[in-house]
Coordinates of C-alpha atoms in Angstrom, one line a residue:
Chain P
X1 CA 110.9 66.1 124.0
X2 CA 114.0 68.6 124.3
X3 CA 113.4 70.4 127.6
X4 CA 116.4 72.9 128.3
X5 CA 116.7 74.7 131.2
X6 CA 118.2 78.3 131.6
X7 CA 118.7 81.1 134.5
X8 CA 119.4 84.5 133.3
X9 CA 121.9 86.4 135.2
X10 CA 119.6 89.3 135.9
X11 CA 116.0 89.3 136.7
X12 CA 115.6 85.8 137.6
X13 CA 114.4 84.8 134.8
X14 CA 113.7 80.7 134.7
X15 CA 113.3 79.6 131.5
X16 CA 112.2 76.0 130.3
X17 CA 111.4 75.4 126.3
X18 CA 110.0 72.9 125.1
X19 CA 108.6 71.3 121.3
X20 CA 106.4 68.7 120.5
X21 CA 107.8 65.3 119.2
X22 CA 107.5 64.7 115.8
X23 CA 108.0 68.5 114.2
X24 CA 110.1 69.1 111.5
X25 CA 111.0 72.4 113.5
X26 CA 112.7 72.8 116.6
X27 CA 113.9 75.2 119.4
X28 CA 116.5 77.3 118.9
X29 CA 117.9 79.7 122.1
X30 CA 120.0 82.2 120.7
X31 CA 120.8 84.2 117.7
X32 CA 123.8 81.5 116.9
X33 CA 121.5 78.3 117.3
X34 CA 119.4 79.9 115.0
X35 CA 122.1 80.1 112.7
X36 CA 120.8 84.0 112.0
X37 CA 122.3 85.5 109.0
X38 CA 120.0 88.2 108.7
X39 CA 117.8 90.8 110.9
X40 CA 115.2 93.0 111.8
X41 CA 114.8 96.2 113.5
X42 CA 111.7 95.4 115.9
X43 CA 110.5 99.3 116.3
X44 CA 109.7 101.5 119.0
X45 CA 106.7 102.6 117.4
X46 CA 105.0 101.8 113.8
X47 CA 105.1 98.9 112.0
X48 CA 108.0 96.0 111.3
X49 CA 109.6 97.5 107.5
X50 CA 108.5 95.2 105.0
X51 CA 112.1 94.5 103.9
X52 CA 115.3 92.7 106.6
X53 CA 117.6 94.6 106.6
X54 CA 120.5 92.9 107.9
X55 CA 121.5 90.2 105.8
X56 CA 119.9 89.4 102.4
X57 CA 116.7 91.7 102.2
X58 CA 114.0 89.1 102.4
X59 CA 111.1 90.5 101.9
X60 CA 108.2 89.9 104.7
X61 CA 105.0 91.5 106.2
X62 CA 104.0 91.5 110.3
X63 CA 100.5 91.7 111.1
X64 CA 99.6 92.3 115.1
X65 CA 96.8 89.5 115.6
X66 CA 94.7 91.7 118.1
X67 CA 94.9 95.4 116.7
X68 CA 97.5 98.1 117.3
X69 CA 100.6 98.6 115.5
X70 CA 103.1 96.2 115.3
X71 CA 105.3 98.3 117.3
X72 CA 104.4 99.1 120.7
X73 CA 102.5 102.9 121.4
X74 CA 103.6 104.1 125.0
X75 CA 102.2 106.8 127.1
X76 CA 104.2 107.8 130.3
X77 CA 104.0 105.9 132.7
X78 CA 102.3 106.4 136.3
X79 CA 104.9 106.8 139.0
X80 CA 107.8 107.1 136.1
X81 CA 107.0 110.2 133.8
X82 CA 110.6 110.9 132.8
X83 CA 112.2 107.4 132.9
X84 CA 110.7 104.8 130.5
X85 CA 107.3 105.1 128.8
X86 CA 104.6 102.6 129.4
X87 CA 103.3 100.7 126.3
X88 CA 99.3 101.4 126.9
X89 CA 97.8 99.9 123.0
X90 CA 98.6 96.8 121.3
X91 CA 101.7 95.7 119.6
X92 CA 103.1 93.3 122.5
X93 CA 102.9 89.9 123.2
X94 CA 100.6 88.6 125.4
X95 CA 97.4 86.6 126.4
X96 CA 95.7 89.6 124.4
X97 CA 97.6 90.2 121.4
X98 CA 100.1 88.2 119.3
X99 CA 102.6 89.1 116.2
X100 CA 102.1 87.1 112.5
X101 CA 105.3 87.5 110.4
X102 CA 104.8 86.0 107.1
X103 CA 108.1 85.5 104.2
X104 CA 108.3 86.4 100.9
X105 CA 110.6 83.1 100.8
X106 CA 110.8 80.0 102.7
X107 CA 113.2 80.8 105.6
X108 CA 115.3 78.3 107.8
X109 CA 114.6 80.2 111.2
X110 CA 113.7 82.8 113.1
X111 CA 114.1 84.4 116.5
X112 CA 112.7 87.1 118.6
X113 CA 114.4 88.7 121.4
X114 CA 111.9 90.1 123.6
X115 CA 111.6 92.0 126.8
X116 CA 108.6 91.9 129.6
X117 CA 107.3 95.1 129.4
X118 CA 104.3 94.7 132.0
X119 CA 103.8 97.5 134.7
X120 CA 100.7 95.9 136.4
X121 CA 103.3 93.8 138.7
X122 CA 104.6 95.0 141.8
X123 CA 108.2 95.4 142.9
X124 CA 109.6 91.8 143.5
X125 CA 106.5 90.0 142.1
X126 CA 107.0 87.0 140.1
X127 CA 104.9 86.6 136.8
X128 CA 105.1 83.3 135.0
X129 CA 104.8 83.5 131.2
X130 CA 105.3 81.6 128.1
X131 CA 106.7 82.1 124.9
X132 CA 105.6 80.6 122.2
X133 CA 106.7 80.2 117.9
X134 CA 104.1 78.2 116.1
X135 CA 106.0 78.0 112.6
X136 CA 104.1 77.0 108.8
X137 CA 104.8 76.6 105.5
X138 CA 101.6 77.8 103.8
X139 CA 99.4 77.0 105.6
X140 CA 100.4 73.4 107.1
X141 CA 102.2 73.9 111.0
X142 CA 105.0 72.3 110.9
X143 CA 105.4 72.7 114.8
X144 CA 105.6 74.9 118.0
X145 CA 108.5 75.8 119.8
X146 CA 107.8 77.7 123.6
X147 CA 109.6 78.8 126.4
X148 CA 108.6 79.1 129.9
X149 CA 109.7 80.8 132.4
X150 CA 109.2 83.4 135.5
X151 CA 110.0 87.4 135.7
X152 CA 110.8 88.9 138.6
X153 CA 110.1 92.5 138.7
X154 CA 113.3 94.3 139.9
X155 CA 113.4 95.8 143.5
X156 CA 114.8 98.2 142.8
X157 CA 113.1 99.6 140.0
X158 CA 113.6 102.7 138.4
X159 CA 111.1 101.7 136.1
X160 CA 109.6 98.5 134.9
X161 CA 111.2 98.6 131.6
X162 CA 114.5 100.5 132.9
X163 CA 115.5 96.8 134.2
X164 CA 113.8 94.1 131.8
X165 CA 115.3 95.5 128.7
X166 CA 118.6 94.2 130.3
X167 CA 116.8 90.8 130.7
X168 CA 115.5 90.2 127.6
X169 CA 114.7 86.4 126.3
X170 CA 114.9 84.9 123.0
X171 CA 113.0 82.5 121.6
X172 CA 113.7 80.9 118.0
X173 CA 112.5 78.2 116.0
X174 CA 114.7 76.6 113.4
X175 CA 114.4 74.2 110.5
X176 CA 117.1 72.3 108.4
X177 CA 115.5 73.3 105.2
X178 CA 114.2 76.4 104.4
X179 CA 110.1 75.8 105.1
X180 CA 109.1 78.1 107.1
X181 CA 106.9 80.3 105.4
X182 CA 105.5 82.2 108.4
X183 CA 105.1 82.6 112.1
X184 CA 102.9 83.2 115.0
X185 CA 105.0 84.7 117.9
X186 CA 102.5 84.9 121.2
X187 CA 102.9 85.0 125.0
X188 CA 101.0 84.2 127.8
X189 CA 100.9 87.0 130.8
X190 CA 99.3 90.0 131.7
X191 CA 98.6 93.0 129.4
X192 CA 101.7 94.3 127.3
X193 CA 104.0 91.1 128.8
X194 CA 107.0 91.3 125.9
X195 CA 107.2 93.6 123.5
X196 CA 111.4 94.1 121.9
X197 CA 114.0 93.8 123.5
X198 CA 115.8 96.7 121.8
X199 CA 118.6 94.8 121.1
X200 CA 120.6 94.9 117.5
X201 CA 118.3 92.8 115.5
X202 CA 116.0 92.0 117.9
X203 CA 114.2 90.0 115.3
X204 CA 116.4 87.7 113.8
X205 CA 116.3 85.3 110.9
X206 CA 118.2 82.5 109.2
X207 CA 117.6 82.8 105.4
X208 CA 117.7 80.7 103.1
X209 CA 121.6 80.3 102.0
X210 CA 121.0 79.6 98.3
X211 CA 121.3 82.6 96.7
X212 CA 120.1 82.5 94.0
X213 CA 117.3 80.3 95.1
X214 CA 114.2 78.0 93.9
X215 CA 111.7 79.0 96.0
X216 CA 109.0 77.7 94.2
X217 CA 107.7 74.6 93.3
X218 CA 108.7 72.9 96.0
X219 CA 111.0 69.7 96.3
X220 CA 109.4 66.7 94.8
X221 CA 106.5 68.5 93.3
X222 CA 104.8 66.4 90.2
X223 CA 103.5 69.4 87.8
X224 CA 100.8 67.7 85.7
X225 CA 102.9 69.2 82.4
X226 CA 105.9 68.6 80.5
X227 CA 106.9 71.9 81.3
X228 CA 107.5 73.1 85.4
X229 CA 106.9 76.7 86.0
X230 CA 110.0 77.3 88.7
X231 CA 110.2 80.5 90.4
X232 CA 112.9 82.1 92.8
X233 CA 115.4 85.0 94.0
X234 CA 118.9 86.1 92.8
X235 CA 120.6 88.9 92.6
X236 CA 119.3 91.7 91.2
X237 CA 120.3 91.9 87.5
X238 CA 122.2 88.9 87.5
X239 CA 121.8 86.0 84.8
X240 CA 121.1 82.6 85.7
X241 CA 121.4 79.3 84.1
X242 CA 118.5 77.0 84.4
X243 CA 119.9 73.4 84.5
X244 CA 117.6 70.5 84.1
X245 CA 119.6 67.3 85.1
X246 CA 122.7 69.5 85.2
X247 CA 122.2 70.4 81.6
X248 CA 121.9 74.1 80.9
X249 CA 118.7 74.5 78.8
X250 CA 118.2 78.6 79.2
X251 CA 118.9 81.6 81.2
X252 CA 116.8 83.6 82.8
X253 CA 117.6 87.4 84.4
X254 CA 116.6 88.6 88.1
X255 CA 114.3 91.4 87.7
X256 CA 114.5 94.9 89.7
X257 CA 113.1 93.4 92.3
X258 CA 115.8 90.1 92.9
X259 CA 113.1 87.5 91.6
X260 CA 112.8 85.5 88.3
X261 CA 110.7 83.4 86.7
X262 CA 110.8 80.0 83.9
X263 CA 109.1 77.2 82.2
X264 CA 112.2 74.5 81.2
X265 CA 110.6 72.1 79.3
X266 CA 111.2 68.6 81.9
X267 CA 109.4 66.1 79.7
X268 CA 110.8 62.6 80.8
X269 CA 108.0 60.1 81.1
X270 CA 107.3 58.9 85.0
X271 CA 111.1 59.8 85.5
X272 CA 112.1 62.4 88.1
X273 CA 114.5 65.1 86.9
X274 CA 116.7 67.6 89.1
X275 CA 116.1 71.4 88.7
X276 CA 119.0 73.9 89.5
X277 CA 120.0 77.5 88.4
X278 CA 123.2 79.0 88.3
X279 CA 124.2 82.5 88.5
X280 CA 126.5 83.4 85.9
X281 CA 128.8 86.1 87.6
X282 CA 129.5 84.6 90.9
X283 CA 129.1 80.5 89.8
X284 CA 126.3 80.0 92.8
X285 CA 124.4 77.4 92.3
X286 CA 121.2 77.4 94.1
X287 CA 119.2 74.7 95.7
X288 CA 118.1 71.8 93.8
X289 CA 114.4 70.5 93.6
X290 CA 113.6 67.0 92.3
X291 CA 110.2 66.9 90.3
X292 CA 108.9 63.9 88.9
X293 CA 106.2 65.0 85.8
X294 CA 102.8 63.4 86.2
X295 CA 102.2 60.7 83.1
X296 CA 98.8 62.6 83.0
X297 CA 100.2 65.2 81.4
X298 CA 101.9 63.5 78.4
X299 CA 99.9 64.9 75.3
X300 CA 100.8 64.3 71.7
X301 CA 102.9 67.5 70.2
X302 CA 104.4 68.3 67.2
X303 CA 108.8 68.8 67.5
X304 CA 108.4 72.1 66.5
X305 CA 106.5 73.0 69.9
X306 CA 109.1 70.9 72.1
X307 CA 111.9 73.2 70.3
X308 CA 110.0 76.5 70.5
X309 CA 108.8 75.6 74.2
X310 CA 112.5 74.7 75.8
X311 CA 112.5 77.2 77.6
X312 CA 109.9 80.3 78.5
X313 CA 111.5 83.2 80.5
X314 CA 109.6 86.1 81.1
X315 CA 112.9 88.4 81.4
X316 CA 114.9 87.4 79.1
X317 CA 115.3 85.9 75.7
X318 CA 116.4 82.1 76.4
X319 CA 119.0 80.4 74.4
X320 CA 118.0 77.2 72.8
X321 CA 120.1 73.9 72.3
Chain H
X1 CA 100.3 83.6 70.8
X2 CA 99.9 80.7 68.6
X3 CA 98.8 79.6 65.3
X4 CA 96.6 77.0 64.1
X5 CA 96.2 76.2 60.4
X6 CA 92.7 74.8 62.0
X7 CA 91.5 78.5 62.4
X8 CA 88.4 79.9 60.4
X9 CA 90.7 83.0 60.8
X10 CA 92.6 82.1 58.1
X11 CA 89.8 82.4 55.8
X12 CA 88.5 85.7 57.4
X13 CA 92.0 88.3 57.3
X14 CA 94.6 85.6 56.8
X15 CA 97.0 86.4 60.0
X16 CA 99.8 84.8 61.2
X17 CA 98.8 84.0 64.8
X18 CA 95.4 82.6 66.1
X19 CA 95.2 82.8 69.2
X20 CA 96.4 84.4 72.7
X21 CA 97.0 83.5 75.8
X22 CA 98.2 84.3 79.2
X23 CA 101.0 82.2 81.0
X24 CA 99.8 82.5 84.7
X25 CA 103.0 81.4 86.1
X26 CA 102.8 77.6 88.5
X27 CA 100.7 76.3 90.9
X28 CA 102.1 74.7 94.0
X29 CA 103.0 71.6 91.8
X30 CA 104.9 73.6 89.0
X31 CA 102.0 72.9 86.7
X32 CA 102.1 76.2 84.3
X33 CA 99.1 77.5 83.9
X34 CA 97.5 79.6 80.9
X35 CA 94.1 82.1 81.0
X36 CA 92.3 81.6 77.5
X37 CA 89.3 82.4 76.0
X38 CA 88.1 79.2 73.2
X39 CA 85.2 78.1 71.3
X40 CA 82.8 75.3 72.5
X41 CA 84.8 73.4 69.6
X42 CA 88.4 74.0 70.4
X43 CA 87.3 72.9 74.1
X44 CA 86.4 70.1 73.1
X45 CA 86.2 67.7 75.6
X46 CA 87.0 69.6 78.4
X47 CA 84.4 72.3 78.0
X48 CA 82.4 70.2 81.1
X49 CA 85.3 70.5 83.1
X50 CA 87.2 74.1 82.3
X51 CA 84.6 75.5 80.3
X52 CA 85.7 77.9 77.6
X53 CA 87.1 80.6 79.5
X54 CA 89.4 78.9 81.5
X55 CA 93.0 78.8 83.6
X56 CA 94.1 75.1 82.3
X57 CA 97.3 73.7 82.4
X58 CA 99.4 74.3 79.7
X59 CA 99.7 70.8 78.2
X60 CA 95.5 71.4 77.8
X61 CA 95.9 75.0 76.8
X62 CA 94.7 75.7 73.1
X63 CA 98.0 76.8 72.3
X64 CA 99.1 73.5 73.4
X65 CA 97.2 71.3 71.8
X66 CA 96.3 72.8 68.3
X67 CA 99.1 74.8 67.6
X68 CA 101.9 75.0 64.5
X69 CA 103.4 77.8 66.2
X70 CA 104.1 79.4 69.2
X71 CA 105.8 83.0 70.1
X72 CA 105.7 84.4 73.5
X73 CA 106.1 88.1 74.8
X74 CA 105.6 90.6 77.0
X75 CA 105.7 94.1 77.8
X76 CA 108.8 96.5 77.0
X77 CA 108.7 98.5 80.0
X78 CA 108.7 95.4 82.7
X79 CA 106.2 95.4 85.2
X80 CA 106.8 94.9 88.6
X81 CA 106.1 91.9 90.5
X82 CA 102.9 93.7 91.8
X83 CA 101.9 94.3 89.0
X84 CA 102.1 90.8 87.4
X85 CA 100.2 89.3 90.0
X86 CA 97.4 91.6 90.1
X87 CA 97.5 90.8 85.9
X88 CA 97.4 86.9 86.5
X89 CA 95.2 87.8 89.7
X90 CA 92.6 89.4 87.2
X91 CA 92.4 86.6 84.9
X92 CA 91.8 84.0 87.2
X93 CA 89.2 85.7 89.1
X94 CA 87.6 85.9 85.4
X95 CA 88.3 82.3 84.5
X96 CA 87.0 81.0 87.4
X97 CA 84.0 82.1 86.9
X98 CA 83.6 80.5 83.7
X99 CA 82.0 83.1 81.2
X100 CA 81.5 82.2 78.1
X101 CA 82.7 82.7 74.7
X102 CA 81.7 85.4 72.6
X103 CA 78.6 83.9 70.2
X104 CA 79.1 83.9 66.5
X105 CA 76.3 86.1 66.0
X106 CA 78.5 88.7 67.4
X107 CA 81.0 88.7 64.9
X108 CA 78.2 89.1 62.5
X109 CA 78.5 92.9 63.6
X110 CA 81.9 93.3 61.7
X111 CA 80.4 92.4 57.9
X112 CA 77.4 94.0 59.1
X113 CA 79.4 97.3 60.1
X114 CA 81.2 97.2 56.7
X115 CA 78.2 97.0 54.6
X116 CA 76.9 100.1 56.1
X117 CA 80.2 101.8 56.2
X118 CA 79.5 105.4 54.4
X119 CA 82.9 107.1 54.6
X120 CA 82.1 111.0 53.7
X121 CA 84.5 113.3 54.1
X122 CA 85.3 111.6 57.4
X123 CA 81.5 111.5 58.7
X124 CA 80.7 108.2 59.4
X125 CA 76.7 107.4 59.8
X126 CA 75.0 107.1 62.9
X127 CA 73.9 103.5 61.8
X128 CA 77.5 102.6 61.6
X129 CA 78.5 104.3 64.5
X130 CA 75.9 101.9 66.5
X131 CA 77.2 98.9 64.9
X132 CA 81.0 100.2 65.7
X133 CA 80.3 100.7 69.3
X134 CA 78.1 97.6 69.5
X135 CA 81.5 95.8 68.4
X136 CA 83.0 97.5 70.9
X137 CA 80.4 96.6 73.8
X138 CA 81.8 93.1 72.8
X139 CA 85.9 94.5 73.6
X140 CA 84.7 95.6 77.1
X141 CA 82.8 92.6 78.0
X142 CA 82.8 90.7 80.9
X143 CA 80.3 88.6 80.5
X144 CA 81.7 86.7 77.3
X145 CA 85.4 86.6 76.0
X146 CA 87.4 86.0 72.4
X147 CA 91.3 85.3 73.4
X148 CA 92.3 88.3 72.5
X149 CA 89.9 90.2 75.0
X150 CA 90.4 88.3 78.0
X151 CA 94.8 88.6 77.5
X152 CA 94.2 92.4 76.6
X153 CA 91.8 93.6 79.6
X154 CA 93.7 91.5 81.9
X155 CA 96.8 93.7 81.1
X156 CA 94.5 96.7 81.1
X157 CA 93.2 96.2 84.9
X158 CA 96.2 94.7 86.4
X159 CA 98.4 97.9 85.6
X160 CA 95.1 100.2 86.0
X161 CA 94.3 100.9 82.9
X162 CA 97.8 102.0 82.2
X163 CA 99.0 99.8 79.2
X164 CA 96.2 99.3 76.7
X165 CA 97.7 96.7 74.3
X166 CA 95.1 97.2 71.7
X167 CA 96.8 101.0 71.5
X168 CA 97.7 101.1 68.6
X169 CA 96.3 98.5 66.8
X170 CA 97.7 97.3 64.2
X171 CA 95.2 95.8 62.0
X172 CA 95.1 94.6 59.0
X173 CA 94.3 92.0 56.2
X174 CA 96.0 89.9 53.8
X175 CA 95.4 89.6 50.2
X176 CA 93.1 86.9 49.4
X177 CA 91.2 87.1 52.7
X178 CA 87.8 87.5 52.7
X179 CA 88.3 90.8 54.8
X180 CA 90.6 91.6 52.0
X181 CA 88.1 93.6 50.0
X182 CA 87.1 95.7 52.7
X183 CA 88.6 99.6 52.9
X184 CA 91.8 100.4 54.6
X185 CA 89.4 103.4 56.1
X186 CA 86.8 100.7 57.6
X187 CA 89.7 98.7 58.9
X188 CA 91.3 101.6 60.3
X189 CA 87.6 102.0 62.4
X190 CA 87.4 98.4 63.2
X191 CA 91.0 98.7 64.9
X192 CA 88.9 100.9 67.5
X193 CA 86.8 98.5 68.5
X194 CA 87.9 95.1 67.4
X195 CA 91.2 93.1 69.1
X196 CA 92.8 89.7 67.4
X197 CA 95.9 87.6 68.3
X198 CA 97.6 90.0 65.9
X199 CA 97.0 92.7 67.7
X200 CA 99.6 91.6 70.2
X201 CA 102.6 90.9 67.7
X202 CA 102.4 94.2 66.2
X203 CA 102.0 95.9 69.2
X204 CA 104.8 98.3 69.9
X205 CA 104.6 97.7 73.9
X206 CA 105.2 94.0 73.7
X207 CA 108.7 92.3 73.4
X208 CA 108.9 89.2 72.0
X209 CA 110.7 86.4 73.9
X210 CA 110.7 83.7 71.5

């Protein structure tokens, strides 16, 4: 059990995470912990953009899990018409309503500063909550990462969310290889608890740092073939070697859209075989996968398909050895 | 798109390629995977398992197993990623339903057409006309599939009926084939209606990759 303990310098906020033993995730408290490389803008109003945009683009798509936008609505709030607004539909974290942020790639963190944002509480009332990150690949958890802690609603308010946007706390859940697929950021507390922070990139990520990548299959797979159909992201436009065993066997271009797709021929009985592309203008190699072919897959073939079937790209011709 | 020297196609318009396929891209393992549309006799025995139209690893595909050749392609203008998986999304929703393959009776239509095939002046008989569109029933099927109809309409619902790969069709048949004696002009109907592997190499929207 990691148990940290943390007092903000405003707002009395008490903070204590937590994870459960035996996760291949863990906590991570700030931005840098995460090792963030990458960011999104957590809007006032409408939805996440489907696309970071502070680092490498990563694609990814946020679903509220109770209704309402993703980004908080507001309506003015009682007693503070020309100060802040009040958020009054969905969008927040909260017993009610939680965020799901799903990848287009495997990601190796991500964070969420967030801000209480409740109005029910009275000046000086304390309001325990919880954060919690329950972090997947696919759809196996690989763990759950929370934060726990007490607000203090300001005195001196001016506004409930004039004086917790200052005090806003980040949660993060990181990963020393790039699994996590998707998240499920939640709260406990009163109605409309956290919502963002408004801080720059108040959603923050730690992508993968192969670029170009494998994303797909994933290390260690056993493709019943003697073929493995890899998949991944580059660089838009950019050609890549395929290596098998650190011997180039094609290329294969990034589409308009920075993914690519190929079928190297792998066929070594029962023996595993390493899987790594290389871009060709900037000599990045990406992450390597290990797959070991399954021996149910060894069917007779003539030579002429083993030379015709090195290598099957969908974007560009392949060269053949 | 592959070729068998197996194929009764051979005999029938003598083409280069036999059969068609569509690579599906991985599962989670890395296995490739390929849509295809065979006969109860190509399946062999797998046709209890994957039935004859079927997403099966590629190493049991067809073109895997009873092939002499092997060219793969795709379209000019690329498609976008979208677009692709609603293409492979298609054809598995199809395969995994496990229709069958078109009977043999059906391609009795084809001689059937041609022996009532009345070319006048460019008016073509109403008999003909019904077996020409009953050929075509067969194209737009989705209760029963040849290869070449399941690769074709999965193109033409993933993009939304935006590239028709059996536009034009190139059709056509070699000397000494038995489809050999019938007229350019009824061959130039059957391309309407009727789609092969060939269809595919000739077409002018598809790029060939190897």
């Amino acid at each position: 059990m990691d148990n940290r303990l943390a007092i903000c310098a405003y707002g009395a906020f008490l903070m204590l995470s937590s994870l459960s033993s035996g996760q291949t995730v863990a906590f991570a408290g700030s931005p840098s912990a995460l090792g963030a490389n990458d960011s999104v803008i957590w809007p006032l109003t409408g939805r996440l953009p489907n696309t970071s945009t502070g680092g490498l683009g990563i694609g990814l798509s946020a679903v509220p899990g109770q209704g309402g936008l993703v980004g908080p609505v507001y309506a003015k709030c009682p007693g503070y018409p020309n100060v802040y607004p009040c958020p009054n539909d969905g969008g927040f974290l909260d017993s009610s309503n939680f965020l799901v942020i799903s990848f287009n790639s495997p990601v190796y963190g991500i964070g969420a500063a967030v801000a209480p944002y409740f109005y029910s509480a009275a000046a000086g009332e304390s309001v325990p909550y919880t954060l919690y990150i329950q972090a997947f690949n696919g759809a196996t958890l690989l763990g759950i990462v929370s934060q726990s802690g007490t607000f203090v609603r300001p005195l001196s308010a001016n506004g409930p969310i004039a004086q917790s946007l200052s005090n806003y706390s980040f949660i993060g859940v990181t990963s020393t290889t790039a699994l996590i697929t998707s998240i499920i950021l939640s709260a406990s507390g009163p109605p409309g608890m956290f919502g963002p922070a408004l801080a720059t990139g108040d959603l923050v990520i730690h992508d993968s740092v192969c670029s170009p990548c494998i994303t797909s299959p994933s290390d260690g797979a056993s493709p019943r073939s003697q073929f493995v159909a890899i998949a991944g992201t580059g660089t838009i436009g950019n050609t890549l070697d395929v290596l098998v065993s650190g011997i180039s066997v094609g290329k294969v271009k990034v589409d308009s859209e920075g993914n690519w797709e190929a079928l190297p021929y792998v066929s070594v009985y029962g023996s595993s075989v390493t899987i790594q592309v290389q871009d060709q203008t900037s000599s990045d190699t990406s992450n390597t996968i290990t797959v070991r072919p399954s021996l149910m897959a060894f069917l007779p073939a003539p030579l002429a398909r083993l030379i015709h079937l090195r290598l099957f790209c969908r974007f560009e011709r392949p060269i053949y050895s | 798109v592959t070729a068998s020297d197996t194929s009764p196609q051979y005999v029938i318009y003598g083409p280069k390629y036999t059969h068609v396929a569509l690579y599906l891209g991985g599962d989670t393992n890395g296995t490739p995977l390929i849509a295809e549309a065979v006969t109860a006799a190509e399946a062999g025995s797998l046709i209890g398992i994957a039935g004859q139209v079927r997403s099966i690893p590629l190493d049991q595909s067809l073109m895997w197993t009873q092939s002499q050749r092997v060219s793969a392609w795709h379209p000019q203008v690329a498609l976008s990623g979208a677009t692709r998986s609603a293409i492979v999304a298609w054809a598995q929703n199809i395969t995994s339903q496990a229709p069958p393959y078109s009977s043999a009776v059906d391609f009795g239509l084809i001689p059937a057409a041609n022996a009532l095939f009345v070319p006048t002046g460019g008016i073509l008989s109403t008999r003909f006309n019904t077996f020409l569109n009953a050929i075509g029933a067969l194209k737009y099927s989705t209760n029963a599939f040849i290869c070449s109809t399941l690769v074709w309409r999965a193109y033409y619902e993933g993009t939304g009926h935006s590239l028709d790969l059996s536009n034009p069709n190139l059709l056509s048949a070699q000397p000494g084939s038995l489809m050999a004696s019938y007229s350019p002009a009824f061959i130039a109907q059957l391309a309407t209606v009727f789609i092969v592997p060939e269809t595919f190499v000739r077409s002018p929207q598809l790029k060939q990759i190897f």
